[in-house]
Amino acid sequence: MKDTNTYLLTGSIILGCMLMIAVIVLYFSGKPLKFRKKSKNNTVDDEIEEELRKNK
């Protein structure tokens, strides 16, 4: 019984660490996508501003 409890504890600790690493990796890999979306929006805004200047 003692062995199974130790294996269960060790397995849950390892699983928890792997889950935390996966969450951290996904969080940091998602950040550049947000920045890319912002930069795309900024370029669109810049193009609109240029067109408005030309129309004036």
XYZ file of C-alpha atoms in Angstrom:
56
model
C 0.000 0.000 0.000
C 2.863 2.340 0.820
C 4.424 1.838 -2.630
C 1.201 2.670 -4.476
C 0.758 5.860 -2.430
C 4.308 6.965 -3.267
C 3.819 6.190 -6.957
C 0.507 8.062 -6.931
C 2.092 11.072 -5.223
C 5.116 11.079 -7.532
C 2.934 10.690 -10.612
C 0.609 13.495 -9.593
C 3.560 15.823 -8.905
C 5.116 15.034 -12.301
C 1.748 15.440 -14.029
C 1.176 18.768 -12.281
C 4.598 20.058 -13.326
C 4.015 18.989 -16.933
C 0.637 20.726 -16.921
C 2.147 23.938 -15.536
C 4.906 23.870 -18.172
C 2.310 23.336 -20.916
C 0.224 26.273 -19.644
C 3.284 28.550 -19.495
C 4.413 27.550 -22.996
C 0.933 28.093 -24.433
C 0.655 31.465 -22.678
C 3.952 32.736 -24.064
C 3.350 31.291 -27.539
C -0.006 33.082 -27.674
C 1.463 36.497 -26.879
C 3.222 37.109 -30.216
C -0.028 36.331 -32.024
C -1.718 39.165 -30.125
C 1.124 41.520 -31.048
C 0.856 40.478 -34.695
C -2.868 41.207 -34.694
C -2.195 44.640 -33.186
C 0.462 45.411 -35.779
C -1.917 44.393 -38.586
C -4.567 46.705 -37.166
C -2.021 49.515 -36.914
C -1.014 49.117 -40.564
C -4.670 49.195 -41.592
C -5.163 52.347 -39.509
C -2.089 53.916 -41.116
C -3.434 53.109 -44.591
C -6.802 54.682 -43.726
C -5.062 57.801 -42.413
C -3.019 58.075 -45.628
C -6.175 57.795 -47.752
C -7.890 60.489 -45.670
C -4.890 62.791 -46.127
C -4.973 62.213 -49.894
C -8.711 62.980 -50.019
C -8.210 66.302 -48.232
